[in-house]
Coordinates of C-alpha atoms in Angstrom, one line a residue:
Chain A
M1166 CA 0.0 0.0 0.0
K1167 CA 1.3 3.5 -0.8
L1168 CA 0.1 6.8 0.3
T1169 CA 1.0 9.8 -1.8
I1170 CA 0.3 13.3 -0.3
K1171 CA -0.8 15.7 -3.1
T1172 CA -1.6 18.8 -1.1
V1173 CA -1.1 19.9 2.5
S1174 CA -3.2 22.6 4.1
G1175 CA -1.9 23.2 7.6
N1176 CA -1.8 19.6 9.0
A1177 CA -4.6 18.5 6.7
R1178 CA -3.6 16.3 3.8
L1179 CA -5.1 15.5 0.5
G1180 CA -3.8 12.1 -0.5
V1181 CA -4.0 9.2 -2.9
I1182 CA -3.7 5.6 -1.7
S1183 CA -2.7 3.0 -4.3
G1184 CA -1.2 -0.5 -4.6
M1185 CA -3.6 -2.4 -2.4
G1186 CA -2.7 -6.0 -3.1
R1187 CA -5.6 -7.7 -5.0
H1188 CA -7.0 -4.2 -5.9
S1189 CA -3.8 -2.8 -7.2
S1190 CA -5.6 -0.9 -10.0
Q1191 CA -7.8 1.0 -7.6
I1192 CA -6.9 4.4 -6.2
L1193 CA -8.5 6.0 -3.2
N1194 CA -8.7 9.7 -2.5
T1195 CA -8.2 10.9 1.1
P1196 CA -9.6 12.2 3.4
M1197 CA -12.1 9.4 3.0
C1198 CA -14.6 7.3 5.0
L1199 CA -15.2 3.5 4.8
L1200 CA -18.5 1.9 4.0
Y1201 CA -19.9 0.4 7.2
T1202 CA -20.9 -3.2 6.4
P1203 CA -21.3 -5.2 9.6
G1204 CA -21.5 -8.9 8.9
G1205 CA -20.8 -8.2 5.2
C1206 CA -23.9 -6.1 4.5
A1207 CA -24.7 -2.4 4.7
P1208 CA -27.3 -2.1 7.4
Y1209 CA -30.9 -2.4 6.1
L1210 CA -29.7 -2.2 2.5
S1211 CA -29.8 -5.1 0.0
K1212 CA -27.2 -4.8 -2.7
D1213 CA -29.6 -3.3 -5.2
M1214 CA -30.5 -0.6 -2.7
L1215 CA -26.9 0.0 -1.8
Q1216 CA -26.1 0.7 -5.4
K1217 CA -28.6 3.5 -5.4
V1218 CA -26.3 5.4 -3.1
L1219 CA -23.9 7.7 -4.9
N1220 CA -20.2 8.3 -4.1
L1221 CA -20.0 4.9 -2.4
P1222 CA -16.7 4.5 -0.5
Q1223 CA -14.5 1.8 -2.1
I1224 CA -13.5 0.2 1.2
S1225 CA -16.0 -2.1 3.0
H1226 CA -15.6 -2.2 6.7
I1227 CA -16.4 -5.4 8.6
P1228 CA -15.8 -5.7 12.4
V1229 CA -14.7 -9.2 13.3
N1230 CA -17.2 -9.6 16.2
A1231 CA -20.0 -10.6 13.7
I1232 CA -17.8 -13.1 11.9
V1233 CA -16.2 -15.0 14.9
E1234 CA -19.1 -17.4 15.2
H1235 CA -18.9 -18.2 11.5
Q1236 CA -15.2 -18.8 11.3
T1237 CA -15.5 -22.6 10.6
S1238 CA -17.9 -22.0 7.7
L1239 CA -15.7 -19.3 6.4
E1240 CA -12.6 -21.5 6.5
K1241 CA -14.5 -24.3 4.7
F1242 CA -15.6 -21.8 2.1
G1243 CA -12.0 -20.8 1.7
K1244 CA -12.5 -17.7 -0.5
G1245 CA -12.7 -15.0 2.2
M1246 CA -15.4 -12.7 3.5
A1247 CA -15.6 -10.4 0.5
T1248 CA -16.6 -13.2 -1.8
F1249 CA -18.8 -14.8 0.8
S1250 CA -20.8 -11.6 1.1
S1251 CA -20.8 -10.8 -2.6
M1252 CA -18.8 -7.7 -2.1
E1253 CA -15.7 -8.6 -4.2
E1254 CA -15.6 -5.2 -5.9
F1255 CA -14.9 -3.6 -2.6
I1256 CA -11.6 -3.4 -0.8
L1257 CA -12.1 -5.2 2.5
Y1258 CA -11.1 -3.7 5.9
S1259 CA -11.5 -5.7 9.0
S1260 CA -11.5 -4.2 12.5
V1261 CA -11.4 -5.7 16.1
Q1262 CA -14.4 -3.9 17.5
D1263 CA -17.6 -2.4 16.0
P1264 CA -17.5 1.3 16.6
S1265 CA -21.3 1.6 16.4
Q1266 CA -21.6 -0.4 19.6
A1267 CA -20.3 0.8 23.0
V1268 CA -17.5 -1.5 24.1
Q1269 CA -18.3 -3.3 27.4
S1270 CA -15.5 -2.2 29.5
G1271 CA -13.2 -4.3 31.7
Y1272 CA -13.1 -7.5 29.8
N1273 CA -9.7 -7.4 28.1
E1274 CA -6.9 -9.4 29.7
K1275 CA -3.2 -9.8 29.2
M1276 CA -3.7 -12.8 27.1
G1277 CA -6.3 -11.5 24.8
V1278 CA -9.2 -9.1 23.9
A1279 CA -12.9 -9.6 24.4
V1280 CA -15.3 -9.2 21.4
W1281 CA -19.0 -9.4 21.7
T1282 CA -20.9 -11.8 19.4
K1283 CA -24.6 -12.6 19.3
G1284 CA -23.8 -15.6 21.5
G1285 CA -21.9 -13.6 24.0
K1286 CA -18.3 -12.7 24.8
V1287 CA -15.5 -14.3 22.9
K1288 CA -11.9 -14.0 24.0
L1289 CA -9.3 -13.6 21.2
R1290 CA -5.7 -14.1 21.8
P1291 CA -3.4 -12.9 19.0
E1292 CA -3.2 -16.4 17.5
D1293 CA -7.0 -16.8 17.5
Y1294 CA -7.4 -13.3 16.0
M1295 CA -4.9 -14.0 13.2
Q1296 CA -6.5 -17.3 12.4
L1297 CA -9.8 -15.4 12.1
Q1298 CA -8.3 -12.8 9.8
A1299 CA -6.8 -15.6 7.7
A1300 CA -10.3 -16.9 7.2
I1301 CA -11.7 -13.4 6.4
Q1302 CA -8.9 -12.6 4.0
P1303 CA -9.1 -8.8 4.3
D1304 CA -7.1 -6.4 2.2
I1305 CA -6.5 -4.2 5.2
F1306 CA -6.9 -5.2 8.8
Q1307 CA -6.4 -3.8 12.3
A1308 CA -3.8 -5.4 14.5
L1309 CA -5.2 -6.8 17.7
C1310 CA -5.2 -4.1 20.4
D1311 CA -6.4 -3.1 23.9
S1312 CA -8.2 0.2 23.4
D1313 CA -10.5 -0.2 26.3
T1314 CA -9.7 3.2 27.9
D1315 CA -11.5 6.5 28.1
G1316 CA -11.4 9.9 29.9
L1317 CA -11.9 8.2 33.3
S1318 CA -9.3 5.5 33.0
K1319 CA -6.6 5.4 35.6
R1320 CA -3.0 5.9 34.5
K1321 CA -2.1 2.3 35.4
R1322 CA -4.8 1.0 33.1
V1323 CA -3.7 3.3 30.3
R1324 CA -0.1 2.1 30.6
K1325 CA -1.3 -1.5 30.5
S1326 CA -3.3 -0.8 27.3
V1327 CA -0.1 0.7 25.7
S1328 CA 2.1 -2.3 26.6
R1329 CA -0.5 -4.9 25.8
T1330 CA -1.2 -3.4 22.4
L1331 CA 2.4 -3.4 21.5
E1332 CA 2.7 -7.1 22.6
Y1333 CA -0.3 -8.1 20.5
L1334 CA 1.1 -6.1 17.6
D1335 CA 4.5 -7.9 17.7
K1336 CA 2.7 -11.3 18.0
C1337 CA 0.5 -10.4 15.0
V1338 CA 3.5 -9.4 12.9
E1339 CA 5.2 -12.7 13.8
L1340 CA 2.1 -14.8 13.1
R1341 CA 1.3 -13.1 9.8
D1342 CA 4.4 -14.5 8.2
N1343 CA 3.0 -18.0 8.5
L1344 CA -0.4 -17.2 7.1
K1345 CA -0.5 -17.5 3.4
S1346 CA -3.9 -16.0 2.9
L1347 CA -2.7 -12.8 4.5
E1348 CA 0.4 -12.3 2.5
D1349 CA -1.2 -9.6 0.3
S1350 CA -3.0 -8.0 3.3
C1351 CA -1.9 -4.7 4.9
M1352 CA -1.9 -4.5 8.7
F1353 CA -2.5 -1.2 10.5
G1354 CA -1.0 -0.6 13.9
V1355 CA -3.0 0.9 16.7
C1356 CA -1.9 3.9 18.7
V1357 CA -3.5 4.0 22.2
G1358 CA -2.7 5.8 25.5
G1359 CA -6.0 7.1 26.9
Y1360 CA -5.8 10.7 28.0
E1361 CA -2.1 10.4 29.1
E1362 CA -0.2 12.5 26.6
D1363 CA 3.1 10.9 27.3
Q1364 CA 1.6 7.5 26.8
R1365 CA 0.2 8.6 23.5
V1366 CA 3.7 9.6 22.4
T1367 CA 5.2 6.3 23.6
S1368 CA 2.5 4.3 21.8
A1369 CA 2.9 6.3 18.6
K1370 CA 6.7 6.1 18.6
E1371 CA 6.8 2.4 19.3
T1372 CA 4.1 1.5 16.8
S1373 CA 6.0 3.4 14.1
L1374 CA 9.0 1.1 14.6
R1375 CA 6.9 -1.9 13.6
P1376 CA 6.2 -3.0 9.9
V1377 CA 2.7 -1.5 9.7
S1378 CA 1.0 0.1 6.7
G1379 CA -1.0 2.7 8.6
F1380 CA -2.1 3.9 12.0
I1381 CA -5.4 3.7 13.8
L1382 CA -6.0 6.0 16.8
E1383 CA -8.2 4.5 19.5
G1384 CA -8.7 4.5 23.3
F1385 CA -10.5 7.8 23.6
H1386 CA -14.0 6.6 24.2
Q1387 CA -16.1 3.4 24.6
M1388 CA -17.7 4.3 21.2
G1389 CA -21.2 3.5 20.3
P1390 CA -24.2 5.9 19.9
E1391 CA -23.1 8.3 22.7
M1392 CA -20.0 9.1 20.7
A1393 CA -22.1 10.9 18.1
E1394 CA -22.3 13.8 20.6
F1395 CA -18.7 13.6 21.7
P1396 CA -16.7 16.6 20.3
F1397 CA -13.3 16.0 18.7
T1398 CA -12.0 19.1 20.5
K1399 CA -11.9 17.0 23.7
I1400 CA -9.1 14.9 22.3
S1401 CA -7.5 17.1 19.6
H1402 CA -4.3 17.6 21.7
L1403 CA -3.9 13.8 22.1
V1404 CA -4.4 13.3 18.4
T1405 CA -1.9 16.0 17.6
A1406 CA 0.7 14.5 20.0
T1407 CA 0.2 11.0 18.4
L1408 CA 0.4 12.2 14.8
K1409 CA 3.6 14.2 15.5
N1410 CA 5.2 10.8 16.2
V1411 CA 4.0 8.7 13.2
P1412 CA 5.4 9.0 9.7
E1413 CA 3.8 11.3 7.2
D1414 CA 3.6 8.9 4.4
K1415 CA 1.3 6.3 6.0
P1416 CA -2.5 6.8 6.3
R1417 CA -4.0 7.6 9.7
M1418 CA -7.5 6.4 10.7
L1419 CA -9.8 7.7 13.5
P1420 CA -12.6 5.2 14.0
G1421 CA -15.9 6.0 15.6
P1422 CA -19.3 7.7 15.0
W1423 CA -18.0 11.3 14.5
D1424 CA -20.3 14.1 13.5
P1425 CA -19.3 16.2 10.5
L1426 CA -17.9 19.1 12.5
S1427 CA -15.6 16.7 14.4
I1428 CA -14.6 15.2 11.1
I1429 CA -13.4 18.5 9.8
Q1430 CA -11.4 19.2 12.9
A1431 CA -9.8 15.7 12.8
V1432 CA -8.9 16.3 9.1
K1433 CA -7.3 19.6 10.1
A1434 CA -5.2 17.7 12.7
G1435 CA -4.0 15.3 10.0
I1436 CA -6.4 12.3 10.0
D1437 CA -7.0 10.6 6.5
M1438 CA -9.6 7.9 7.1
F1439 CA -12.8 7.5 9.0
D1440 CA -15.6 4.9 9.2
S1441 CA -19.3 5.5 8.4
T1442 CA -20.8 4.4 11.7
Y1443 CA -22.2 7.9 12.3
P1444 CA -24.9 7.7 9.6
Y1445 CA -25.8 4.3 11.0
V1446 CA -26.2 5.3 14.7
M1447 CA -28.2 8.3 13.6
A1448 CA -30.5 6.1 11.5
E1449 CA -31.0 3.8 14.5
K1450 CA -32.3 6.7 16.5
G1451 CA -34.6 7.7 13.7
Q1452 CA -32.5 10.8 12.9
A1453 CA -31.5 12.2 9.6
I1454 CA -28.3 14.2 9.0
T1455 CA -29.3 17.6 7.8
Y1456 CA -26.0 19.5 7.9
V1457 CA -25.8 22.2 5.3
Y1458 CA -22.3 22.7 4.1
K1459 CA -22.6 23.9 0.5
Q1460 CA -21.3 27.4 0.3
E1461 CA -23.9 28.5 -2.2
P1462 CA -27.5 27.4 -1.5
K1463 CA -28.7 24.8 -4.0
E1464 CA -31.8 25.4 -6.0
L1465 CA -34.9 24.4 -4.0
R1466 CA -37.2 22.1 -5.8
N1467 CA -40.4 24.2 -5.2
N1468 CA -39.1 27.8 -5.2
K1469 CA -41.7 29.0 -2.7
P1470 CA -40.7 31.6 0.0
E1471 CA -42.1 29.6 2.9
D1472 CA -40.1 26.6 1.8
A1473 CA -36.9 28.7 1.9
L1474 CA -37.7 29.7 5.4
Q1475 CA -38.4 26.1 6.4
E1476 CA -35.2 25.1 4.8
Q1477 CA -33.2 27.6 6.8
E1478 CA -34.9 26.5 9.9
T1479 CA -34.0 22.8 9.2
H1480 CA -30.4 23.7 8.4
A1481 CA -30.1 25.5 11.7
T1482 CA -30.5 22.2 13.5
N1483 CA -28.2 19.9 11.4
I1484 CA -30.1 16.8 12.7
M1485 CA -33.7 16.0 12.1
D1486 CA -35.5 13.6 14.5
L1487 CA -38.1 12.0 12.3
N1488 CA -39.8 10.5 15.3
E1489 CA -41.1 13.9 16.3
P1490 CA -44.9 14.4 16.0
R1491 CA -44.5 17.6 14.0
Y1492 CA -43.5 15.5 11.0
H1493 CA -46.8 13.5 11.1
D1494 CA -48.2 15.6 8.2
D1495 CA -45.1 17.2 6.8
F1496 CA -45.0 16.2 3.1
K1497 CA -41.7 17.6 2.2
P1498 CA -38.7 15.4 1.7
I1499 CA -36.1 15.3 4.5
L1500 CA -34.1 18.0 2.7
E1501 CA -35.4 19.8 -0.5
S1502 CA -31.9 20.2 -1.8
C1503 CA -30.8 16.5 -1.2
Q1504 CA -30.6 14.2 -4.2
C1505 CA -30.6 10.9 -2.3
Y1506 CA -33.1 8.2 -3.1
S1507 CA -35.1 8.8 0.0
C1508 CA -35.4 12.6 -0.6
L1509 CA -36.3 12.1 -4.2
N1510 CA -39.1 9.6 -3.5
F1511 CA -40.4 9.9 0.0
T1512 CA -41.6 12.4 2.6
R1513 CA -40.9 13.2 6.2
A1514 CA -44.5 12.2 7.0
Y1515 CA -44.0 8.8 5.5
I1516 CA -40.8 8.1 7.3
N1517 CA -42.4 9.4 10.6
H1518 CA -45.2 6.8 10.0
L1519 CA -42.7 4.0 9.3
L1520 CA -40.7 4.8 12.5
N1521 CA -43.9 5.1 14.5
T1522 CA -45.1 1.7 13.3
K1523 CA -41.6 0.2 13.7
E1524 CA -41.5 -0.8 10.1
L1525 CA -38.1 -1.9 8.6
L1526 CA -38.4 0.5 5.7
G1527 CA -38.0 3.5 8.0
Q1528 CA -34.5 2.5 8.8
T1529 CA -33.8 1.7 5.2
L1530 CA -34.7 5.1 4.0
L1531 CA -32.9 6.9 6.8
M1532 CA -29.8 4.8 6.1
M1533 CA -29.8 5.7 2.5
H1534 CA -30.2 9.4 3.2
N1535 CA -27.5 9.4 6.0
F1536 CA -25.0 7.5 4.0
Q1537 CA -25.5 9.8 1.0
S1538 CA -25.1 12.9 3.2
Y1539 CA -21.9 11.6 4.8
F1540 CA -20.4 10.4 1.5
D1541 CA -21.2 13.7 -0.2
F1542 CA -19.8 15.5 2.8
F1543 CA -16.4 13.7 2.3
E1544 CA -16.4 14.9 -1.3
T1545 CA -16.8 18.5 0.0
I1546 CA -14.0 18.0 2.5
R1547 CA -11.6 16.8 -0.2
E1548 CA -12.6 19.8 -2.4
S1549 CA -12.0 22.1 0.6
V1550 CA -8.6 20.7 1.4
A1551 CA -7.6 21.1 -2.3
K1552 CA -8.8 24.7 -2.3
N1553 CA -7.3 25.4 1.2
N1554 CA -10.6 26.6 2.7
L1555 CA -11.3 24.0 5.4
Q1556 CA -11.5 26.9 7.8
S1557 CA -14.6 28.4 6.2
L1558 CA -16.2 25.0 5.9
E1559 CA -15.7 24.6 9.6
Q1560 CA -17.2 28.0 10.3
L1561 CA -20.2 27.2 8.2
L1562 CA -20.9 24.1 10.2
M1563 CA -20.3 25.9 13.5
Q1564 CA -22.9 28.5 12.7
H1565 CA -25.5 25.6 12.5
H1566 CA -24.6 24.3 15.8
Q1567 CA -26.3 27.2 17.5
D1568 CA -29.3 25.1 18.5
N1569 CA -27.2 22.5 20.2
T1570 CA -25.7 24.6 22.9
H1571 CA -23.6 22.1 24.7
F1572 CA -22.2 20.9 21.5
A1573 CA -21.5 24.4 20.2
Q1574 CA -19.7 25.4 23.4
D1575 CA -17.5 22.3 23.3
H1576 CA -16.6 22.7 19.6
R1577 CA -15.7 26.4 20.1
K1578 CA -13.0 25.4 22.6
S1579 CA -10.7 24.3 19.8
Chain B
M1221 CA -74.0 -0.6 -12.2
A1222 CA -71.8 0.4 -9.3
G1223 CA -68.1 0.0 -9.9
S1224 CA -68.4 -0.7 -13.6
R1225 CA -66.3 2.3 -14.7
A1226 CA -63.5 1.6 -12.2
L1227 CA -62.9 -1.9 -13.4
S1228 CA -63.0 -3.9 -16.5
F1229 CA -62.4 -7.6 -16.7
K1230 CA -61.4 -9.5 -19.8
I1231 CA -61.0 -13.2 -19.8
I1232 CA -58.1 -14.1 -22.1
A1233 CA -58.0 -17.9 -21.6
E1234 CA -60.1 -20.6 -20.1
C1235 CA -59.2 -24.1 -19.1
S1236 CA -61.0 -26.8 -21.1
T1237 CA -61.4 -29.2 -18.1
T1238 CA -61.6 -27.0 -15.0
K1239 CA -63.2 -23.7 -14.3
A1240 CA -59.8 -22.0 -14.2
R1241 CA -59.3 -18.8 -16.3
A1242 CA -56.7 -16.2 -17.0
S1243 CA -57.7 -12.6 -17.3
H1244 CA -56.7 -9.0 -17.5
M1245 CA -58.3 -6.9 -14.7
S1246 CA -58.1 -3.2 -15.6
L1247 CA -58.1 -1.0 -12.5
P1248 CA -57.6 2.7 -12.2
H1249 CA -53.9 2.4 -11.5
Q1250 CA -52.9 -0.8 -13.2
V1251 CA -53.9 -3.7 -15.4
V1252 CA -53.5 -6.8 -13.3
D1253 CA -53.0 -10.3 -14.7
T1254 CA -55.0 -12.9 -12.9
P1255 CA -54.7 -15.3 -11.2
V1256 CA -52.5 -13.3 -8.9
F1257 CA -50.8 -13.4 -5.5
M1258 CA -51.0 -10.1 -3.8
P1259 CA -48.2 -9.2 -1.4
V1260 CA -49.4 -7.8 1.9
G1261 CA -48.2 -4.2 2.7
T1262 CA -50.1 -4.1 6.0
Q1263 CA -49.1 -0.7 7.4
G1264 CA -48.5 1.0 4.1
T1265 CA -45.2 -0.7 3.3
L1266 CA -43.9 -4.1 2.2
K1267 CA -41.4 -5.1 4.9
G1268 CA -38.1 -3.4 4.0
L1269 CA -38.9 -3.0 0.3
V1270 CA -39.4 0.1 -1.8
P1271 CA -42.1 0.3 -4.5
E1272 CA -39.4 0.4 -7.2
Q1273 CA -38.2 -3.1 -6.1
L1274 CA -41.7 -4.4 -6.3
E1275 CA -42.1 -3.0 -9.8
E1276 CA -38.8 -4.6 -10.8
I1277 CA -40.1 -8.1 -9.8
G1278 CA -43.4 -7.5 -11.7
C1279 CA -45.7 -6.9 -8.8
Q1280 CA -49.0 -5.3 -10.0
I1281 CA -51.2 -5.1 -7.0
I1282 CA -50.6 -5.1 -3.2
L1283 CA -52.8 -5.2 -0.2
G1284 CA -53.2 -2.7 2.7
N1285 CA -55.0 -3.3 6.0
T1286 CA -57.7 -0.8 6.8
Y1287 CA -57.6 -1.7 10.5
H1288 CA -53.9 -0.8 10.8
L1289 CA -54.0 2.1 8.5
G1290 CA -57.1 3.4 10.1
N1291 CA -55.1 3.6 13.4
R1292 CA -51.8 4.7 12.0
P1293 CA -51.4 7.0 10.2
G1294 CA -55.2 7.4 10.2
P1295 CA -57.7 8.5 7.6
D1296 CA -57.3 12.2 8.2
L1297 CA -53.5 12.1 7.4
L1298 CA -54.1 9.8 4.4
E1299 CA -56.7 12.4 3.0
K1300 CA -54.0 15.1 3.5
A1301 CA -51.5 13.0 1.7
N1302 CA -53.9 12.4 -1.3
G1303 CA -54.3 8.8 -0.5
L1304 CA -52.1 5.8 0.2
H1305 CA -50.7 5.6 -3.3
S1306 CA -49.2 9.0 -2.9
F1307 CA -48.2 8.5 0.7
M1308 CA -46.2 5.4 0.1
N1309 CA -45.2 6.3 -3.5
W1310 CA -46.8 3.1 -5.0
N1311 CA -48.3 3.8 -8.4
R1312 CA -49.8 0.5 -9.3
A1313 CA -52.9 -1.2 -7.9
L1314 CA -54.0 -1.3 -4.2
L1315 CA -56.6 -3.4 -2.5
T1316 CA -57.8 -2.8 1.1
D1317 CA -59.9 -5.1 3.3
S1318 CA -62.7 -3.8 5.4
G1319 CA -60.9 -3.9 8.7
G1320 CA -63.5 -6.2 10.1
F1321 CA -61.5 -9.4 10.0
Q1322 CA -58.5 -8.1 11.9
M1323 CA -60.8 -6.6 14.4
V1324 CA -62.3 -9.9 15.2
S1325 CA -59.1 -11.8 15.2
L1326 CA -56.8 -9.3 16.9
L1327 CA -59.0 -7.8 19.6
K1328 CA -60.1 -9.7 22.7
L1329 CA -63.5 -8.0 23.1
A1330 CA -64.9 -7.5 19.7
Q1331 CA -68.7 -7.8 19.7
I1332 CA -70.8 -7.9 16.6
T1333 CA -74.2 -6.2 16.6
E1334 CA -76.5 -5.1 13.7
E1335 CA -75.0 -1.7 14.0
G1336 CA -71.4 -2.8 13.5
V1337 CA -68.4 -4.3 15.3
K1338 CA -68.0 -2.9 18.8
F1339 CA -64.5 -3.1 20.3
Q1340 CA -62.1 -1.6 22.7
S1341 CA -59.4 0.6 21.2
P1342 CA -56.1 -1.2 21.7
H1343 CA -54.4 2.1 22.4
D1344 CA -56.5 3.5 25.3
G1345 CA -59.3 1.1 25.9
T1346 CA -62.1 3.4 24.9
E1347 CA -65.1 1.7 23.3
M1348 CA -65.3 2.1 19.6
L1349 CA -67.6 1.0 16.8
L1350 CA -66.7 0.1 13.3
T1351 CA -69.8 0.4 11.1
P1352 CA -70.1 -0.4 7.4
E1353 CA -70.3 3.3 6.8
R1354 CA -67.1 4.0 8.8
S1355 CA -65.2 1.2 7.1
I1356 CA -66.1 2.6 3.7
E1357 CA -65.2 6.1 4.8
I1358 CA -61.7 5.0 5.9
Q1359 CA -61.3 3.1 2.7
N1360 CA -62.3 6.1 0.6
S1361 CA -59.6 8.1 2.4
I1362 CA -57.0 5.3 1.7
G1363 CA -58.0 5.4 -2.0
A1364 CA -57.4 1.8 -3.0
D1365 CA -58.5 0.5 -6.5
I1366 CA -60.4 -2.3 -4.8
I1367 CA -62.2 -2.0 -1.5
M1368 CA -64.1 -4.5 0.6
Q1369 CA -67.4 -4.4 2.2
L1370 CA -67.6 -4.8 6.0
D1371 CA -69.0 -8.3 6.4
D1372 CA -70.2 -10.3 9.4
V1373 CA -67.3 -12.7 9.7
V1374 CA -67.8 -16.1 11.3
H1375 CA -65.2 -18.8 11.7
S1376 CA -65.5 -21.2 8.8
T1377 CA -66.1 -24.2 11.1
T1378 CA -69.1 -22.6 12.8
T1379 CA -72.4 -24.3 12.3
G1380 CA -75.9 -23.6 13.3
P1381 CA -78.1 -20.4 13.0
R1382 CA -75.2 -18.0 13.6
V1383 CA -73.9 -18.8 10.0
E1384 CA -77.2 -17.9 8.4
E1385 CA -77.5 -14.8 10.6
A1386 CA -74.1 -13.7 9.5
M1387 CA -74.8 -14.3 5.8
Y1388 CA -78.0 -12.2 5.8
R1389 CA -76.4 -9.5 7.9
S1390 CA -73.5 -9.3 5.4
I1391 CA -76.0 -8.6 2.6
R1392 CA -77.7 -5.9 4.6
W1393 CA -74.2 -4.4 5.4
L1394 CA -73.4 -4.5 1.8
D1395 CA -76.4 -2.2 1.1
R1396 CA -75.1 0.2 3.7
C1397 CA -71.6 0.1 2.2
L1398 CA -72.9 0.8 -1.2
E1399 CA -74.9 3.8 0.2
A1400 CA -71.9 5.2 2.0
H1401 CA -69.4 4.7 -0.9
K1402 CA -68.4 8.1 -2.3
R1403 CA -65.9 7.1 -4.9
S1404 CA -67.5 4.5 -7.1
H1405 CA -65.9 6.2 -10.2
D1406 CA -62.4 5.2 -9.1
Q1407 CA -62.8 2.6 -6.3
N1408 CA -64.4 -0.8 -6.8
L1409 CA -66.4 -2.1 -4.0
F1410 CA -66.2 -5.9 -3.7
P1411 CA -69.0 -7.7 -1.8
I1412 CA -68.1 -10.8 0.1
V1413 CA -69.9 -14.1 -0.2
Q1414 CA -70.6 -15.6 3.2
G1415 CA -72.3 -18.8 4.3
G1416 CA -69.6 -20.8 6.1
L1417 CA -69.2 -24.2 4.7
N1418 CA -72.8 -24.5 3.7
P1419 CA -73.3 -24.6 -0.1
E1420 CA -76.9 -23.7 0.1
L1421 CA -76.3 -20.6 2.1
R1422 CA -73.4 -19.7 -0.2
K1423 CA -75.8 -20.0 -3.2
I1424 CA -78.4 -17.7 -1.6
C1425 CA -75.8 -15.2 -0.8
A1426 CA -74.1 -15.2 -4.2
I1427 CA -77.4 -14.8 -6.1
D1428 CA -78.5 -12.0 -3.8
L1429 CA -75.4 -9.9 -4.3
P1430 CA -76.2 -7.2 -6.9
L1431 CA -72.7 -6.6 -8.2
T1432 CA -70.6 -8.3 -10.9
W1433 CA -67.5 -9.2 -8.8
W1434 CA -67.0 -10.4 -5.4
F1435 CA -64.7 -11.8 -2.7
V1436 CA -65.2 -15.2 -1.3

């Protein structure tokens, strides 16, 4: 795998990733996000519906916890998870945990890491983990790591997470040499260290010495739906300290359900890759992403003055909760200016009804809108880095946080 | 004749040994090939599928449940939305049932009187009444191509005078449905042949029904 930096804007980078093993003809433009596909499938979307989403990321992200219980079948199948789930056209990335679920804390041990499957907790030692990855046959995968730390973790626990993560990494490096099906796969190392800045530096420096193709920053939060309201500014100093101590020419990933404003701030700090769990956790709550970030307002479909006012009102809130009774008889699409499948074909009132009656289609339509919003947003980010105006994009989004006061205060601290 | 402009029926083939036939049934939104299986879109959606996917597999007609739709989103909202077709973005044919069957099967205390079906609202326990008139009113709001009369439903294995009572009451309720129906130009009202498993009663009912097409 090769990362070429084309433009730098402060610490933000516009890059091109190439040379990914089996997908050597593909190039990826960063900053980018992955396509969240737990268990090998985009949530609520069959393949034909997935293909109606534009700007699809080229990397499909599968957390291993959904695959652990199927390891034997997958080994017998022998052709890897991408083929198994009919996603061969995607580059496959496999992670330890699922960022859309809050990690249950306190279950990692010296010998291995706990992942949570439908049947309960499974402990993975490095050898188990690598056998599992060998069955999955990913193009990129995360090294086994202990990132079970957050803002409340004691220093002793943080230090343990750093040393364990390095031990697991070394073991994974060693084991990989003997696993033929992983010979074309790239492994990303994991930088941890909780909120102890010196530990962050140690973890980054040490991980950089190992033969890894990229860096994943974790250990800031238990992740899951609550992270959607966690502002990047709380950890920006830790991210900066980490990134100062990893090489420039390898990609940096920051997993988790980050809101668009946090994404911009993370890109400004030097992050290249994100996942797309945010659209999913919002859809699960019945919420649509309604951030407005286009500098010039797009043409509204029905050019009526009251619609323009309504549009402004919506944009001021950046998130629309379709469960709210006020949408019961609102026959506008989620966003007049959105070109996603849901906004072109369905109304707020219909989605409100589907959520109210707990019908599957409600989540399907929200998933499509949220994915589209997020993927379009990453296009805009790349354009902004290229034009060197990330700052004004950030300001535009900050204006629209005025209704979420706690959020706005936290973000302004940066 | 009621309903004759909203539906035309053309038999295109008949079996030489059985009574089976293939036909084209022209409804306001779609020509439907029969015999046909109708997917059930209970609450105004086929589980997890969008209308476009249904069209892609050649689906011509789907079913909606008046009982459920009458609760959520409710007939007032469906009126505002210009009917269920527009609300769910399905442009082919729709059929709704009367709401009576679900009532009797889903609700613990449904009681049938000459007036209609008395029941307790599942949401707040208040006593409610579904009359033939109210059923048609809700179905007019939903706007399906084919709508059903409210009938007095008995379990098919019931025997005795209850079966005959239900059969004659269904005919009287059909008259009330026809009276209440406000959209015979674009919605076809299907009567329902009752009579349990008694062929004699079934014959009486079928002969007495004044319309050209019915539900069994």
